[in-house]
Coordinates of C-alpha atoms and ligand atoms in Angstrom, one line a residue:
M6 CA 69.2 47.2 6.2
T7 CA 68.7 48.2 2.7
V8 CA 71.3 48.4 0.5
H9 CA 71.4 51.5 -1.7
N10 CA 74.0 50.3 -4.7
I11 CA 71.4 47.8 -6.2
H12 CA 69.6 48.8 -9.2
Y13 CA 66.4 47.3 -10.9
T14 CA 65.2 47.0 -14.3
A15 CA 62.3 45.5 -16.1
V16 CA 63.2 42.1 -17.7
T17 CA 64.1 42.0 -21.5
R18 CA 65.3 39.1 -23.5
G19 CA 68.5 40.4 -23.1
H20 CA 68.5 39.5 -19.3
A21 CA 67.6 35.9 -20.2
E22 CA 71.0 34.4 -19.5
A23 CA 71.8 36.6 -16.2
I24 CA 68.4 35.7 -14.6
T25 CA 69.2 31.9 -15.6
L26 CA 72.8 32.5 -13.9
I27 CA 71.0 33.6 -10.7
F28 CA 68.4 30.6 -10.6
C29 CA 71.1 28.1 -11.0
D30 CA 73.3 29.7 -8.3
V31 CA 70.5 29.7 -6.0
Y32 CA 69.0 26.5 -6.6
G33 CA 72.0 24.4 -7.8
A34 CA 71.8 21.1 -9.4
E35 CA 68.5 20.3 -7.7
R36 CA 66.6 22.2 -10.1
Q37 CA 69.0 22.7 -13.0
Q38 CA 66.4 21.2 -15.6
E39 CA 63.9 24.2 -14.9
S40 CA 66.4 26.6 -15.7
A41 CA 66.0 26.1 -19.3
V42 CA 62.2 26.8 -18.7
I43 CA 63.0 30.2 -17.0
M44 CA 65.7 30.9 -19.8
K45 CA 62.5 30.5 -22.6
L46 CA 60.1 32.2 -20.1
C47 CA 62.2 35.4 -20.1
C48 CA 61.9 35.9 -23.7
H49 CA 58.2 34.9 -23.7
S50 CA 55.7 37.6 -24.7
N51 CA 53.3 37.2 -21.9
C52 CA 55.9 37.1 -19.1
F53 CA 57.4 40.2 -17.5
G54 CA 59.5 40.8 -14.4
V55 CA 62.2 42.6 -12.8
V56 CA 66.1 41.9 -12.2
S57 CA 68.6 43.3 -10.0
F58 CA 72.1 44.2 -10.4
D59 CA 75.0 45.1 -8.1
A60 CA 76.9 47.1 -10.6
D61 CA 77.1 44.5 -13.4
Y62 CA 76.5 41.7 -11.5
P63 CA 73.1 39.9 -11.4
V64 CA 71.7 39.5 -7.7
G65 CA 68.1 38.7 -7.9
F66 CA 64.9 38.6 -10.0
I67 CA 61.1 38.2 -10.2
L68 CA 59.5 36.7 -13.1
L69 CA 55.7 36.7 -13.5
Q70 CA 53.5 35.1 -16.5
Q71 CA 50.3 36.8 -17.5
A72 CA 47.0 35.5 -18.6
G73 CA 44.4 38.2 -19.0
N74 CA 43.9 40.3 -16.0
T75 CA 45.7 37.5 -14.0
A76 CA 49.5 36.9 -13.5
D77 CA 51.3 33.9 -11.5
V78 CA 54.7 34.6 -9.9
I79 CA 57.2 32.1 -11.8
E80 CA 59.9 32.6 -9.5
L81 CA 61.5 35.1 -7.1
C82 CA 64.8 34.8 -5.7
V83 CA 67.9 36.5 -4.2
R84 CA 71.4 35.3 -4.0
E85 CA 72.0 33.9 -0.5
S86 CA 74.9 36.5 0.2
L87 CA 72.8 39.3 -0.2
R88 CA 69.5 38.1 1.5
R89 CA 67.9 40.1 4.4
Q90 CA 68.8 43.6 2.7
G91 CA 65.3 44.6 1.2
I92 CA 66.2 43.2 -2.5
G93 CA 63.5 40.5 -2.3
R94 CA 60.9 43.2 -1.1
H95 CA 62.1 45.6 -3.8
L96 CA 61.9 43.2 -6.4
L97 CA 58.2 41.9 -5.5
E98 CA 56.9 45.5 -5.1
K99 CA 58.1 46.6 -8.2
G100 CA 57.1 43.3 -9.9
L101 CA 53.4 44.1 -8.7
H102 CA 53.9 47.4 -9.8
L103 CA 54.7 46.5 -13.3
G104 CA 51.8 44.1 -13.1
S105 CA 49.3 47.1 -12.6
K106 CA 50.8 48.9 -15.5
H107 CA 50.3 45.8 -17.7
G108 CA 46.6 45.5 -16.7
V109 CA 47.0 42.8 -14.1
S110 CA 44.3 42.8 -11.3
L111 CA 45.2 39.7 -9.6
V112 CA 48.4 38.0 -8.8
L113 CA 48.6 34.3 -7.8
L114 CA 51.6 32.3 -6.7
E115 CA 52.6 28.9 -4.8
V116 CA 55.0 29.1 -2.0
E117 CA 56.6 25.9 -0.1
A118 CA 54.6 25.6 3.0
T119 CA 58.0 25.3 5.0
N120 CA 59.7 28.4 3.1
K121 CA 59.1 31.0 6.2
S122 CA 61.3 33.6 4.6
A123 CA 58.9 33.7 1.2
Y124 CA 55.9 33.4 3.1
N125 CA 56.6 36.2 5.7
L126 CA 57.4 38.5 2.5
Y127 CA 54.5 37.9 0.6
R128 CA 52.1 38.2 3.4
S129 CA 53.8 41.7 4.4
C130 CA 53.3 42.9 0.7
G131 CA 49.6 42.1 0.8
F132 CA 49.3 38.4 -0.2
E133 CA 46.5 36.3 1.4
L134 CA 46.2 32.7 1.8
A135 CA 43.9 31.1 -1.1
G136 CA 44.3 27.6 -0.6
K137 CA 46.5 24.7 0.0
R138 CA 48.0 22.0 -2.7
P139 CA 48.9 18.8 -0.4
N140 CA 52.1 16.9 -1.6
Y141 CA 52.7 19.5 -4.2
Y142 CA 56.6 19.7 -4.2
R143 CA 58.7 16.6 -4.5
R144 CA 62.3 18.0 -4.3
R145 CA 65.2 16.7 -2.4
A146 CA 63.5 13.3 -2.1
K147 CA 61.0 15.1 0.4
I148 CA 57.3 15.9 -0.5
S149 CA 56.0 19.2 0.6
D150 CA 52.8 21.1 0.6
A151 CA 52.3 24.1 -1.3
L152 CA 50.4 27.3 0.1
V153 CA 48.5 29.3 -2.7
L154 CA 48.5 33.0 -2.1
K155 CA 46.7 35.5 -3.9
C156 CA 46.9 39.4 -4.2
H157 CA 44.3 42.2 -5.6
L158 CA 46.1 44.9 -7.0
R159 CA 44.7 48.1 -7.3
Ligands
COA210 C1 62.4 34.8 -0.4 C2 63.8 35.8 -0.7 C3 63.4 36.0 -2.3 C4 63.6 36.8 0.2 O1 64.7 37.6 -0.2 P1 65.4 38.7 0.8 O2 66.2 39.7 -0.3 O3 66.0 38.2 1.7 O4 64.1 39.4 1.3 P2 63.9 41.1 2.0 O5 65.3 41.0 2.5 O6 63.7 42.0 1.1 O7 62.9 40.8 3.2 C5 61.9 40.8 3.1 C6 61.0 40.4 4.1 O8 60.7 38.8 4.0 C7 60.8 38.1 5.1 N1 61.9 37.4 5.3 C8 63.1 37.2 4.3 N2 64.2 36.3 5.2 C9 63.5 36.0 6.0 C10 63.9 34.9 7.0 N3 65.1 34.5 6.8 N4 63.2 34.6 8.0 C11 62.0 35.3 8.3 N5 61.2 36.1 7.3 C12 62.3 36.6 6.2 C13 60.6 39.2 6.4 O9 59.3 39.3 6.5 C14 61.3 40.2 5.5 O10 60.9 41.6 6.1 P3 61.9 42.2 7.4 O11 63.4 42.2 6.8 O12 61.3 43.8 7.2 O13 61.6 41.5 8.5 C15 65.2 34.8 -0.5 O14 65.1 34.5 0.8 C16 65.4 33.7 -1.6 O15 65.7 34.2 -2.6 N6 64.9 32.5 -1.0 C17 65.4 31.5 -1.8 C18 64.4 31.5 -3.1 C19 62.8 31.2 -2.7 O16 62.4 30.5 -1.6 N7 61.8 32.0 -3.6 C20 60.5 32.2 -3.2 C21 59.8 31.2 -3.9 S1 58.2 31.1 -3.8

């Protein structure tokens, strides 16, 4: 199912607070410290992304950081209550499109090996497995591997 009243807009400095709010609501206390980094990156000149709103309510975002013709997906997330409605896919597609316009030809990201939702989404949008980083994540007192995915943009 796809929701139609969601709108998408390119991230500007003015969205930093809304994006940080989504990040904190999605990840909670566990990743509280990282929210300051997300806030800073929203204002950084080498970062770009897309944020989605349901009316005025911020519901999801994708944030990428560019270095030359490569960009890393820093974060992609959608509020839990609005998942499986196509918002994540729209954010990713629009983020990649924006990347092309910024001169990006290769997008890289890391995803927790157990994160099937995100992995399926990335694979269905053209990402391929590029490598594996053992014991990369140390969260919830749990250690897990990261899969490195890559996507070549045309
Ligand atoms: C990953 C995430 C952004 C997906 O957002 P979403 O809005 O639910 O995604 P969509 O509705 O656009 O789904 C797109 C595709 O993703 C995959 N997917 C999404 N949720 C899934 C689930 N629960 N199980 C399996 N596949 C899933 C499917 O391939 C789906 O396509 P389909 O609906 O045609 O089957 C969302 O689950 C999220 O915010 N997760 C927490 C944060 C996170 O893990 N981010 C990734 C960091 S690397």
